[in-house]
Short mmCIF file of C-alpha atoms and ligand atoms in Angstrom, two decimals:
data_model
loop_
_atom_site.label_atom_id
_atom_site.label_comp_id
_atom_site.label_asym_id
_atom_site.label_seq_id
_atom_site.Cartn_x
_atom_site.Cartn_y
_atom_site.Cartn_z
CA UNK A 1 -39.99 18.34 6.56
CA UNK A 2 -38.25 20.07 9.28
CA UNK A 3 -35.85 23.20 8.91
CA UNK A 4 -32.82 20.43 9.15
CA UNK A 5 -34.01 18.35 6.77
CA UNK A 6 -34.84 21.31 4.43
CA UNK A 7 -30.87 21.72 4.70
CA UNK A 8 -29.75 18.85 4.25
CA UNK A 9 -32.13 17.99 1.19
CA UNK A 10 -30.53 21.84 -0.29
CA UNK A 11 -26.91 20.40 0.15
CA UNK A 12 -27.85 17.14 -1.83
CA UNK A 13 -29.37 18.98 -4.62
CA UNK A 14 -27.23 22.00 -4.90
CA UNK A 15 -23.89 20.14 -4.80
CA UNK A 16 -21.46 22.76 -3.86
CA UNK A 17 -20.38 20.86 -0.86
CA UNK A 18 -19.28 17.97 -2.85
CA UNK A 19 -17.65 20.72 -5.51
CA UNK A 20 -15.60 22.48 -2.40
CA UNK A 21 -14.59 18.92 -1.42
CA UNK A 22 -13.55 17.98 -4.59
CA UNK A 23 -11.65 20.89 -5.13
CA UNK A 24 -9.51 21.01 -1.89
CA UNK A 25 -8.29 17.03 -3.20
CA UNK A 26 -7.66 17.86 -6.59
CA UNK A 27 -5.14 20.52 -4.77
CA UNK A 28 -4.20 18.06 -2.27
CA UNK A 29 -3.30 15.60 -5.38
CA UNK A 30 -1.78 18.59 -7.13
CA UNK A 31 0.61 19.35 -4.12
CA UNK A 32 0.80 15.54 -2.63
CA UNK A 33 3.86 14.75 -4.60
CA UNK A 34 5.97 17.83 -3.82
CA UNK A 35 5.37 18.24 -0.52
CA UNK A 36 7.30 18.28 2.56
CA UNK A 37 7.09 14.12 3.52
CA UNK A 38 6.10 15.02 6.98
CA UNK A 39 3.72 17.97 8.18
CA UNK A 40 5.84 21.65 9.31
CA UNK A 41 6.05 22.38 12.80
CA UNK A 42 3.38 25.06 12.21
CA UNK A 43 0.91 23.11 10.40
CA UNK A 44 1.52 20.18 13.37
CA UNK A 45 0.39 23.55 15.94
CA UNK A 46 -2.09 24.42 14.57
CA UNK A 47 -4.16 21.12 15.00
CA UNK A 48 -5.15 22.52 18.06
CA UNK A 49 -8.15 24.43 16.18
CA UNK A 50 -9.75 20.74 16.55
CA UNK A 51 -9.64 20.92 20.71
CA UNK A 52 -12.75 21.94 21.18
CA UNK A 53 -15.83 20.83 23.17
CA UNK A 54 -18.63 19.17 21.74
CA UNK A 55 -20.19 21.82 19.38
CA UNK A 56 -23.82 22.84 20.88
CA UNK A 57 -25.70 23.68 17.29
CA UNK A 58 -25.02 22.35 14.66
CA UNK A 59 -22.79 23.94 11.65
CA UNK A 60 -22.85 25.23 8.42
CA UNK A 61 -21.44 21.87 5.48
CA UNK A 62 -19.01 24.69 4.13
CA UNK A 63 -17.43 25.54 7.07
CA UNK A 64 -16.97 21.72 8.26
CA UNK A 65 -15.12 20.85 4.92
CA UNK A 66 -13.04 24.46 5.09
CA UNK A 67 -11.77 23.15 8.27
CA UNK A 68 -10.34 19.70 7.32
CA UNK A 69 -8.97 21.27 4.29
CA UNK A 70 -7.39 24.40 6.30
CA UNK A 71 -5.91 22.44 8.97
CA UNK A 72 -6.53 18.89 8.73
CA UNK A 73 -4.69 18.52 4.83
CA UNK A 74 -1.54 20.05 5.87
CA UNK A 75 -1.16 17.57 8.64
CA UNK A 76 -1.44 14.77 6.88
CA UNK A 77 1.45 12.68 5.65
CA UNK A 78 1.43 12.58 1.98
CA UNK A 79 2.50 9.12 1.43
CA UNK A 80 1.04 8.67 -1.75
CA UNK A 81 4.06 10.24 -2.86
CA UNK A 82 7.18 8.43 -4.51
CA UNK A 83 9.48 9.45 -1.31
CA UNK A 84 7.51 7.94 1.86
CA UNK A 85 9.47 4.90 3.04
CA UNK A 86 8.20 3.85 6.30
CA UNK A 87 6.84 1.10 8.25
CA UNK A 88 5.06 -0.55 5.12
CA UNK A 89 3.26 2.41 3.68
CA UNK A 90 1.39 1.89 -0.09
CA UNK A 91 0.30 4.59 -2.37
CA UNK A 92 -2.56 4.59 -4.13
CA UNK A 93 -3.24 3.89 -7.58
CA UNK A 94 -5.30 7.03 -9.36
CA UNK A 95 -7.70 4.33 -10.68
CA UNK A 96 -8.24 3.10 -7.32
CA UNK A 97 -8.76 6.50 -5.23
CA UNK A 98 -11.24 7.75 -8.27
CA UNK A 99 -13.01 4.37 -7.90
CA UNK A 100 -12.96 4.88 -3.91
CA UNK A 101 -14.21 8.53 -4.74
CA UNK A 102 -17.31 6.73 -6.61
CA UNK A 103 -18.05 5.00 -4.23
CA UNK A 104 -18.09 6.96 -1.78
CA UNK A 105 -21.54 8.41 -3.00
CA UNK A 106 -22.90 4.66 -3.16
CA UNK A 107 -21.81 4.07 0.36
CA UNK A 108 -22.38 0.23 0.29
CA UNK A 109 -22.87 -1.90 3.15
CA UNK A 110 -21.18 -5.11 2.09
CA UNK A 111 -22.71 -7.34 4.52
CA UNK A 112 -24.54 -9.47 2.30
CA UNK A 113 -25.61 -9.77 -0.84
CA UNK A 114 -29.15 -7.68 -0.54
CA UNK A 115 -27.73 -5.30 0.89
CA UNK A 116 -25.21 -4.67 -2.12
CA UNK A 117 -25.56 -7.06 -5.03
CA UNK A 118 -22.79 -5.05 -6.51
CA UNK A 119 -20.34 -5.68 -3.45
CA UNK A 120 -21.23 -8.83 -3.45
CA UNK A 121 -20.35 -9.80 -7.19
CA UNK A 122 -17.20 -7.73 -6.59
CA UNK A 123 -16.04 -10.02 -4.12
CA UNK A 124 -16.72 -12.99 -5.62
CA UNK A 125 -15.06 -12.12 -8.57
CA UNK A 126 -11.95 -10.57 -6.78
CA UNK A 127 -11.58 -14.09 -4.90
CA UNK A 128 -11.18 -15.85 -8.14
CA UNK A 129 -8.75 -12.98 -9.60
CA UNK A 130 -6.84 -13.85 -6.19
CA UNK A 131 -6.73 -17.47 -6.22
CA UNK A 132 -5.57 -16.87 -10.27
CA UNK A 133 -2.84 -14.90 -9.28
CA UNK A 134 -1.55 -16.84 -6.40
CA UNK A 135 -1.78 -20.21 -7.73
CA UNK A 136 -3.85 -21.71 -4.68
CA UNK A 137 -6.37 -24.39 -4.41
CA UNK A 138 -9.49 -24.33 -5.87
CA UNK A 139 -11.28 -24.35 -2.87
CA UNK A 140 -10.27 -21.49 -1.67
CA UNK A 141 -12.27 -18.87 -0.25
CA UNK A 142 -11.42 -14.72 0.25
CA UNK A 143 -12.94 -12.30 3.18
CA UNK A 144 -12.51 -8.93 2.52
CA UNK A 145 -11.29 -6.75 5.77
CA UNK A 146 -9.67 -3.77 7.01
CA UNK A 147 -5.55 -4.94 7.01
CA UNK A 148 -3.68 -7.54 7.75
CA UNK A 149 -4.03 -7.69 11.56
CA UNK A 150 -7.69 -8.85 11.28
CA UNK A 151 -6.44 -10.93 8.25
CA UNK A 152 -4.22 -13.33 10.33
CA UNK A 153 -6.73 -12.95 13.30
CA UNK A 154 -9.33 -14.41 10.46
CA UNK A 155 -6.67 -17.27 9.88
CA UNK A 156 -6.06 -18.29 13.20
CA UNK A 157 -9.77 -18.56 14.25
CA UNK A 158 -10.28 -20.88 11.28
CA UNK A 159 -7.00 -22.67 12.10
CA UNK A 160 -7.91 -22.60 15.86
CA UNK A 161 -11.61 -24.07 14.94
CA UNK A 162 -10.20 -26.80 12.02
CA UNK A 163 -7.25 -28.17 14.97
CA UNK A 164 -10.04 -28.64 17.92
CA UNK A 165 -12.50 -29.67 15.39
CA UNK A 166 -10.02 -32.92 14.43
CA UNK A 167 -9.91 -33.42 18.13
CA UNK A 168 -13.93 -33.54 18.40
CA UNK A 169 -14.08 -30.57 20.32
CA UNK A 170 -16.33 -27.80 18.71
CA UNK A 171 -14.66 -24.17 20.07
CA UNK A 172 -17.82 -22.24 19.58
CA UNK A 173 -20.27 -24.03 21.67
CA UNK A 174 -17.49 -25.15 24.20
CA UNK A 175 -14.91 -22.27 24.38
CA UNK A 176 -11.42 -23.33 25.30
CA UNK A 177 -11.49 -24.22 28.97
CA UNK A 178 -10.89 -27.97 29.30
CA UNK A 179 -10.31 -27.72 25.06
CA UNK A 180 -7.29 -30.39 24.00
CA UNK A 181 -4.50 -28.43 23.82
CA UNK A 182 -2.96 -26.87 20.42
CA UNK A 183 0.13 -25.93 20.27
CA UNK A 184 1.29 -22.55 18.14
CA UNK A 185 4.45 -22.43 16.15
CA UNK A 186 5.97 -19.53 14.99
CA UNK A 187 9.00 -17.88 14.26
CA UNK A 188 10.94 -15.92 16.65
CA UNK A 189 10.32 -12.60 14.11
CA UNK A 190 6.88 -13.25 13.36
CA UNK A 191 4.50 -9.65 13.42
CA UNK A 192 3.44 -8.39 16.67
CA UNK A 193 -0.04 -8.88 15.06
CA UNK A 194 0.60 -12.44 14.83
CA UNK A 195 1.30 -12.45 18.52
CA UNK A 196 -1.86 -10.36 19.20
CA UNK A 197 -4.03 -12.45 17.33
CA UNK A 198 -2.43 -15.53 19.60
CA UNK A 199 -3.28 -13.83 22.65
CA UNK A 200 -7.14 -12.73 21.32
CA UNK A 201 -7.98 -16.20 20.35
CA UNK A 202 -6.44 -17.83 23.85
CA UNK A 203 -3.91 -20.09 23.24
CA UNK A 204 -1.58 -17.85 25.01
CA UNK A 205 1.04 -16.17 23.78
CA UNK A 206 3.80 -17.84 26.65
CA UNK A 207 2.61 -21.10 24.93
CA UNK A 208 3.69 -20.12 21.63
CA UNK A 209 6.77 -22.41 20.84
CA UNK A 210 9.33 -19.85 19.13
CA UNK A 211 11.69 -21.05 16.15
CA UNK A 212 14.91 -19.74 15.74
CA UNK A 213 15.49 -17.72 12.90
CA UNK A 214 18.93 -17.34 10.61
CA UNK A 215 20.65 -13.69 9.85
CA UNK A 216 17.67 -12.45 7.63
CA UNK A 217 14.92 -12.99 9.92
CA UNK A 218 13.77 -16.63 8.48
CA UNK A 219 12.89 -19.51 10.25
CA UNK A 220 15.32 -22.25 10.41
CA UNK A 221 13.65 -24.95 9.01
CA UNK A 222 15.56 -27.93 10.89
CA UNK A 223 14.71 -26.08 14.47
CA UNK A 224 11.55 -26.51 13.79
CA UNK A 225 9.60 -28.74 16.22
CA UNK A 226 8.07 -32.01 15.18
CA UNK A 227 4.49 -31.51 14.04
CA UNK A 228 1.51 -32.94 13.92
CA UNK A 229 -2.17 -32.46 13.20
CA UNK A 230 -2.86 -30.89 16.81
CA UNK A 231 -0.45 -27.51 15.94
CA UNK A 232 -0.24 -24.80 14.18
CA UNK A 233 2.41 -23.26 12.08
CA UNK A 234 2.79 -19.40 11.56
CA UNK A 235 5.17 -18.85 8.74
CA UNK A 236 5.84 -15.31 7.04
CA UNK A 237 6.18 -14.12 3.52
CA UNK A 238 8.20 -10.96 4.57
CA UNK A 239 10.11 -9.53 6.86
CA UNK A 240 8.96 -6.53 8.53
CA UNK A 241 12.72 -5.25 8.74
CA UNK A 242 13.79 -7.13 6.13
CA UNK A 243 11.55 -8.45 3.39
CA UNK A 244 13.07 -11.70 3.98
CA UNK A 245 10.48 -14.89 3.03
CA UNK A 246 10.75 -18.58 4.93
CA UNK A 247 11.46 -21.00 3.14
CA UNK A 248 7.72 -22.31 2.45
CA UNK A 249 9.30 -25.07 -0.46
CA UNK A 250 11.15 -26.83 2.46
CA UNK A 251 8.51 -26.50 5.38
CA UNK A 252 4.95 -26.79 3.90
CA UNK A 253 4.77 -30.11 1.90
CA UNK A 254 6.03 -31.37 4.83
CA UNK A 255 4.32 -29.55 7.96
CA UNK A 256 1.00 -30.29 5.57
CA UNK A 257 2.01 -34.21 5.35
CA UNK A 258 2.13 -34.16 9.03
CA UNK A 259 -1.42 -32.65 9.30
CA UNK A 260 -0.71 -28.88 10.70
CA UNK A 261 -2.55 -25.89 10.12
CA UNK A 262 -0.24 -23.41 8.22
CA UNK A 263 -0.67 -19.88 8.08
CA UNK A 264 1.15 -17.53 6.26
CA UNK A 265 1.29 -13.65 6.99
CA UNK A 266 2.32 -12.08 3.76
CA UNK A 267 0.53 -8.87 4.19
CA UNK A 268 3.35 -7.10 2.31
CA UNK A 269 5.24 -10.47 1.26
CA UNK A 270 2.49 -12.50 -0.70
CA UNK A 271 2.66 -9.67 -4.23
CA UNK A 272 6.24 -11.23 -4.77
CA UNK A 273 3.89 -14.19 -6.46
CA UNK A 274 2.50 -12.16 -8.23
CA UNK A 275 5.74 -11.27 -9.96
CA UNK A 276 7.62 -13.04 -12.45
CA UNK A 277 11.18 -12.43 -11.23
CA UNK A 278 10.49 -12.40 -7.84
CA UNK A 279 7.64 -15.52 -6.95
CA UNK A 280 10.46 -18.17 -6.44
CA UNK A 281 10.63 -16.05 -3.28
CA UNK A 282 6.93 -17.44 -2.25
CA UNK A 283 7.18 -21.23 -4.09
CA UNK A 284 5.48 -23.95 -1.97
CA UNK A 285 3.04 -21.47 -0.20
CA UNK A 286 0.38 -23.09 -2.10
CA UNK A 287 0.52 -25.96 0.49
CA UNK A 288 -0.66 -23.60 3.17
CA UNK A 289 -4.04 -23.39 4.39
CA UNK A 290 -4.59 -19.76 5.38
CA UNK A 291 -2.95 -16.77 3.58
CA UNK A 292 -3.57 -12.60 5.08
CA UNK A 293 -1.94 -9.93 2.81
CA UNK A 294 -2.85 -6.50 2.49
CA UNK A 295 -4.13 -4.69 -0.71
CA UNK A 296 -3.04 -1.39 1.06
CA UNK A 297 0.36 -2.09 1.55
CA UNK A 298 2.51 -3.81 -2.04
CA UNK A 299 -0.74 -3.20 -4.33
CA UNK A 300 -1.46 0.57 -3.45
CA UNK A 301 -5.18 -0.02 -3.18
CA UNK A 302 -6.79 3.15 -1.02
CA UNK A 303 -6.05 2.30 2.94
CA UNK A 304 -8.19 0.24 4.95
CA UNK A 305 -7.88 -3.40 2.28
CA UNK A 306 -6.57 -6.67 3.44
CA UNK A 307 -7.93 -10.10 2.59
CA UNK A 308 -7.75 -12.86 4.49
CA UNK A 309 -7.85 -16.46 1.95
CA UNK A 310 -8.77 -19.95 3.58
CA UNK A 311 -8.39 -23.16 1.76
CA UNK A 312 -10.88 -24.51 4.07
CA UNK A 313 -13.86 -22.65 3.66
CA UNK A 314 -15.84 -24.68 6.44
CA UNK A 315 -12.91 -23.63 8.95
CA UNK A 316 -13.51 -20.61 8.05
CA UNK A 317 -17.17 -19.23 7.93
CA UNK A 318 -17.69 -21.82 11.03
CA UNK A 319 -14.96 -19.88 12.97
CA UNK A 320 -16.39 -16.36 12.01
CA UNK A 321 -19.92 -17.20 11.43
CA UNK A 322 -23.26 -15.65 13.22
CA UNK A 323 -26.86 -15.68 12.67
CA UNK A 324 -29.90 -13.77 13.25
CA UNK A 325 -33.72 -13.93 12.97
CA UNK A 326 -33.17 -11.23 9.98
CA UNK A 327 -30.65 -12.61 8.11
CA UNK A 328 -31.57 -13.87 4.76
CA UNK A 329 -28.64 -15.85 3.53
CA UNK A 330 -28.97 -15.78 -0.39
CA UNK A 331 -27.45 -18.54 -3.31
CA UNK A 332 -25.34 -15.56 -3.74
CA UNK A 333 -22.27 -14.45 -1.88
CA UNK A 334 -23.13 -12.97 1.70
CA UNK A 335 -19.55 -11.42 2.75
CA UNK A 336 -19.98 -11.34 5.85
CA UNK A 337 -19.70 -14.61 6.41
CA UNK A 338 -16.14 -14.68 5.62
CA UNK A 339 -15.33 -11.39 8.27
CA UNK A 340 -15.37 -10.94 11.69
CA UNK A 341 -17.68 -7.86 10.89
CA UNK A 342 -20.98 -7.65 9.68
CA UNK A 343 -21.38 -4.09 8.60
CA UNK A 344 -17.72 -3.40 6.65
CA UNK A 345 -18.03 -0.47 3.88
CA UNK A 346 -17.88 -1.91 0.18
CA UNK A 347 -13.69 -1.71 0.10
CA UNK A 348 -13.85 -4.53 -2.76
CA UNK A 349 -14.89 -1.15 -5.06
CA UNK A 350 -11.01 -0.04 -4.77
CA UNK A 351 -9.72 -3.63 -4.80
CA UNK A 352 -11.48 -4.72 -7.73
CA UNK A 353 -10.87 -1.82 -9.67
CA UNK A 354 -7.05 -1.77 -8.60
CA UNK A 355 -7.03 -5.29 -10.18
CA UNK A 356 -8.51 -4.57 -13.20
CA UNK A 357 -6.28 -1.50 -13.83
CA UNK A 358 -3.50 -2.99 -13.92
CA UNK A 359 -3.72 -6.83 -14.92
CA UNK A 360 -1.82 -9.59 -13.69
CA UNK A 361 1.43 -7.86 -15.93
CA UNK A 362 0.92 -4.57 -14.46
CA UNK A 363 0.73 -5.97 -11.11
CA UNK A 364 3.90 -7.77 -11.98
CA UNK A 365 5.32 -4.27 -13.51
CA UNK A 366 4.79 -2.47 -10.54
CA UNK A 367 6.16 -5.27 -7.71
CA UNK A 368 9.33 -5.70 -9.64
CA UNK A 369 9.69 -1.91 -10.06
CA UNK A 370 9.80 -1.67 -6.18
CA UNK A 371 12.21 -4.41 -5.81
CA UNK A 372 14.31 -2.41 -8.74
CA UNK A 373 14.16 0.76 -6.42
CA UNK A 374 14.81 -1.42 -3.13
CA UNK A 375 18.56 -2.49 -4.60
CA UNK A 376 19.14 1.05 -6.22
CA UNK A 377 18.74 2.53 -2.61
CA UNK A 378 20.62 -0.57 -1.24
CA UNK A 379 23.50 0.01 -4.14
CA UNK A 380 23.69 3.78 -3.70
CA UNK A 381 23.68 4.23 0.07
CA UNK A 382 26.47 1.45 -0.01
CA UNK A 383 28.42 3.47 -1.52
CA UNK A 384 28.43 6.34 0.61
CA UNK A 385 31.11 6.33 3.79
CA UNK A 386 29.55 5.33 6.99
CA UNK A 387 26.44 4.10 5.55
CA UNK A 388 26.01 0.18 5.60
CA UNK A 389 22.93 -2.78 4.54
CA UNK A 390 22.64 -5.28 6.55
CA UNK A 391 19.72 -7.40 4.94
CA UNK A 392 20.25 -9.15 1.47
CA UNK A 393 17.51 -6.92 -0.67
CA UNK A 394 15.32 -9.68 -1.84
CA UNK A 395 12.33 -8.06 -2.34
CA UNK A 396 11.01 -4.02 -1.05
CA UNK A 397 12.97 -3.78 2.09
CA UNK A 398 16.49 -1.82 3.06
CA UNK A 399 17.85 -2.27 6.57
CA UNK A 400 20.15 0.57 6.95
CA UNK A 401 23.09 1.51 9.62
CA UNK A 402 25.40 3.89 10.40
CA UNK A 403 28.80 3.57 12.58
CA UNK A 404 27.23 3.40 15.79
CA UNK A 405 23.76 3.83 17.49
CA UNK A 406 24.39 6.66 18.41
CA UNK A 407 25.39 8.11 15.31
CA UNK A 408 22.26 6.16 13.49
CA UNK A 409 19.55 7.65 15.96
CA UNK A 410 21.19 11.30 15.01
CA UNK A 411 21.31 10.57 11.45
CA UNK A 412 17.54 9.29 11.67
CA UNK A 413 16.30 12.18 13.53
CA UNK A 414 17.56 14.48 10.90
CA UNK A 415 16.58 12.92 7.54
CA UNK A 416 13.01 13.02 9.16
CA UNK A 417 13.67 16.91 10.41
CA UNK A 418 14.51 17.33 6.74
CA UNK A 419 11.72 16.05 5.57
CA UNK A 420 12.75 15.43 2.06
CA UNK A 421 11.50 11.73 2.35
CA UNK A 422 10.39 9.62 5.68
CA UNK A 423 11.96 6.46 7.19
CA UNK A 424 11.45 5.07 10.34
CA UNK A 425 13.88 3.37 12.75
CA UNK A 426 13.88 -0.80 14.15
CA UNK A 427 16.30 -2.80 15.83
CA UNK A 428 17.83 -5.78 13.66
CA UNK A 429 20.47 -7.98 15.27
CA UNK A 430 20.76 -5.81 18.38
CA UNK A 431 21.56 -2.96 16.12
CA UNK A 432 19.73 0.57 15.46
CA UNK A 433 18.67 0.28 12.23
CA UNK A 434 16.90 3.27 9.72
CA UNK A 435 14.27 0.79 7.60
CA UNK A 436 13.47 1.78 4.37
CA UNK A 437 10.19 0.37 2.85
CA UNK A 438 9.77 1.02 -0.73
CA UNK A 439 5.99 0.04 -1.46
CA UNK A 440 4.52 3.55 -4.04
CA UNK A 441 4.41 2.87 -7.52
CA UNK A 442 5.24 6.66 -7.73
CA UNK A 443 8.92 6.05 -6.53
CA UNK A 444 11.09 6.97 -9.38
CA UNK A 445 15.09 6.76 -9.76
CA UNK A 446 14.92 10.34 -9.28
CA UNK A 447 13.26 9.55 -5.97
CA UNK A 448 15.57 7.24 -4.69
CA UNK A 449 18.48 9.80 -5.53
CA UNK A 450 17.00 12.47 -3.66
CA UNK A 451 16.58 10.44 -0.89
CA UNK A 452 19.87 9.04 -0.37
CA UNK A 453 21.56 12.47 -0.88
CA UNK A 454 19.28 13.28 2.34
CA UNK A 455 20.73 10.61 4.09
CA UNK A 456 24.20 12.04 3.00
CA UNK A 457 22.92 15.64 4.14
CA UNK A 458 21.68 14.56 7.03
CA UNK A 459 25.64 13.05 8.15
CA UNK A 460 26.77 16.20 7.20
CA UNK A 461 24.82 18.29 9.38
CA UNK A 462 26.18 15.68 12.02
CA UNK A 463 29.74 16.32 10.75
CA UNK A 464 29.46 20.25 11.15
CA UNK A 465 28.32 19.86 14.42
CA UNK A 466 30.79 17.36 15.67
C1 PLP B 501 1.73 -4.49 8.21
C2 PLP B 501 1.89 -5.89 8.62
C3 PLP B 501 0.89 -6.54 9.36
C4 PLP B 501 -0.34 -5.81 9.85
O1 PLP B 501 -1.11 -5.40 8.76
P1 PLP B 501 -2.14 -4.19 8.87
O2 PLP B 501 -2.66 -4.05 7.50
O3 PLP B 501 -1.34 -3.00 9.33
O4 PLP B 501 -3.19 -4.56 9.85
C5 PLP B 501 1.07 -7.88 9.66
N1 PLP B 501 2.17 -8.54 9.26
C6 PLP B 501 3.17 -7.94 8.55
C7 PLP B 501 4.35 -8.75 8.12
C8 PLP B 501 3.05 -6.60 8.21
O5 PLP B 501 4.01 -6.00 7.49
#
């Protein structure tokens, strides 16, 4: 054994590494919630400690973790807290960081199933849980991956491979160069990672036929083109400004009777099915083929969790499949097979035990909660002076302006100088908007009342200086 292996075998066995950790998080949980929603100036300078060149020797475990504590913890942005509204941002559920904090230790490769049976039961259990809880077809299959951009890249490729495929033309051996053409439809709002994932697999994103969409972001269902089985259709289960959902009940039976592909990218949207009140917003998504949501956005798993669910598992693992002389496919689930990735870290741990937690009603507790905090913001800003929504609150999202740009850029900048919650800014309708993204289960009443009497502060301060 050689003197850094004698060290490293002493900071296994004598655990006070793992004991410091543990005790800077506990005080990271303990302060998380109070907190200032976006780092101080000073703790935003200090980063600087990290500019250094590669370290020469190597260092003592103590001194690593004292570090990220010191300086990395207080420029972090707490949004596990009940005040952190934007982009889409989840929390996390205390079940599901303690069971990521488990896990850790295990540090599971979920490749396939020898390399973690565990992971690999997980998953297969999770994709039944998921097909339960969105109503779709039996044959459909889940991948586990890191968010919702590799989610609807996932979709496409099996979309991409299914469309060429019905026109004889296998896109794995062959490539796309002298493939029949497919044509992409999509709305004119869909996610830039829609777009991206366009551009990745080749169609081109100038082919992409865009469909208009009405006042809350949704595809107009009688603009859209005629289809047929040589396209595919991009629909969206919410809004990225807006929360707003197409109108899948009108478009899929039909786009499905005319043999297209349909996606949807609901990596925020697709939880409003799994609530009572709100899955009317999501009805006739079932007749889609392809589905990406997130687990880290709506559900509050732990970051890096989004699934990507095929009806057609043969589209599917054909479009992300691989071999090797060393791979031993088993009877039982191999995960990788349904990822892009072959190495991924066991993220079904946090999933799965998010899931179980809370139970189809919790998950339905906690969706609808959101929504319930979405309107109060929506209702209380309203009634402020120079404050107005422009999106009907359907489901998590607020779209927010003042009298003028101007005046909503200056009102932006200081609600995030005051720190006392965090939205970001968009454009809707040619408009400056402030979004407002309510996606923690820790956002109480209380919460949103803070929060909008920042926004009031924060016109104030504009006021006094006018
Ligand atoms: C967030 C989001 C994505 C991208 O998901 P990631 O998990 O960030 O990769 C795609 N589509 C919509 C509608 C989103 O809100």
């Amino acid at each position: 054994m050689n003197t850094q292996q004698k060290k490293m075998f002493t900071e296994i066995q004598d655990k006070s590494l793992f004991e410091q950790a543990q005790k800077h998080a506990f005080q990271y949980l303990d302060e998380a919630f109070q907190r200032t929603i976006f780092p101080t100036e000073d703790a935003l300078e200090k980063l600087s400690i990290f500019d250094e060149d590669m370290p020469q020797n190597q260092s003592e475990g103590r001194e690593v973790i004292e570090l990220l504590h010191q300086y990395g913890s207080p420029a972090t942005v707490p949004a596990i807290g009940g005040r952190y509204f934007g982009f889409v941002t989840g929390s996390s559920l205390p079940t599901g960081l303690a069971a990521k904090h488990l896990a850790t230790y295990w540090d599971q490769n979920s490749a396939m199933y020898v390399m973690s049976p565990l992971a690999s039961k997980l998953e297969s259990v999770v994709e039944s849980w998921l097909k339960s809880i969105f109503h779709l077809p039996d044959t459909t299959v889940a991948g586990f991956v890191s968010g919702t951009s590799s989610a609807n890249l996932c979709g496409l490729a099996a979309a991409r491979n299914r469309l060429l495929r019905n026109q004889h033309w296998d896109v794995n051996s062959n490539g796309l160069f002298g493939a029949p053409n497919i044509r992409a439809v999509a709305g004119c709002q869909a996610h830039s990672t829609v777009i991206k994932a366009i551009g990745l697999l080749g169609f081109g994103q100038n082919s992409i036929e865009f469909v208009e969409v009405d006042d809350q972001g949704r595809i107009i269902p009688d603009l859209i083109p005629e289809l047929d089985n040589r396209t595919l259709l991009i629909l969206q289960a919410g809004n990225v400004n807006s929360g707003s959902f197409d109108d899948f009940s009108r478009i899929c039976e039909k786009a499905r009777n005319a043999g297209a592909w349909i996606h949807i990218d609901g990596a925020f949207g697709l939880w409003a099915g799994a609530a009572e009140q709100l899955k009317h917003l999501t009805q006739g998504m079932e007749f889609a083929h392809s589905w990406a949501v997130d687990g880290h956005k709506t559900l509050n798993t732990p970051y890096d969790c989004g699934i990507i669910m095929c009806a057609d598992r043969e589209a599917l693992t054909e479009a992300l499949h691989m071999t090797g002389s060393y791979i031993v496919v088993s009877k039982d689930r191999d995960g990788m097979f349904y990822t892009p990735e072959m190495s991924r870290r066991a993220r079904i741990v946090e999933l799965w035990a998010t899931l179980k937690y809370l139970g189809a009603s919790g998950i339905d507790q906690m969706i609808t909660t959101m929504h319930e905090r979405a309107v109060q913001f929506a209702d209380e800003i309203s009634a402020l002076d120079g404050f107005t929504v422009l999106n009907q609150v359907v489901f998590n999202q607020v779209v927010v302006c003042c009298d003028s740009d101007e005046i909503t850029n200056k009102v932006l900048e200081k609600i995030q100088a005051l720190r006392e919650c965090w939205v970001g800014g968009s454009v809707w309708q040619g408009r400056r908007v402030i979004r407002v993204s309510v996606c923690s289960w820790a956002t109480t009443s209380n919460d949103i009342a803070t929060s909008v009497r920042s926004f009031a502060k924060a016109q104030a301060m504009l006021e006094i200086i006018a």
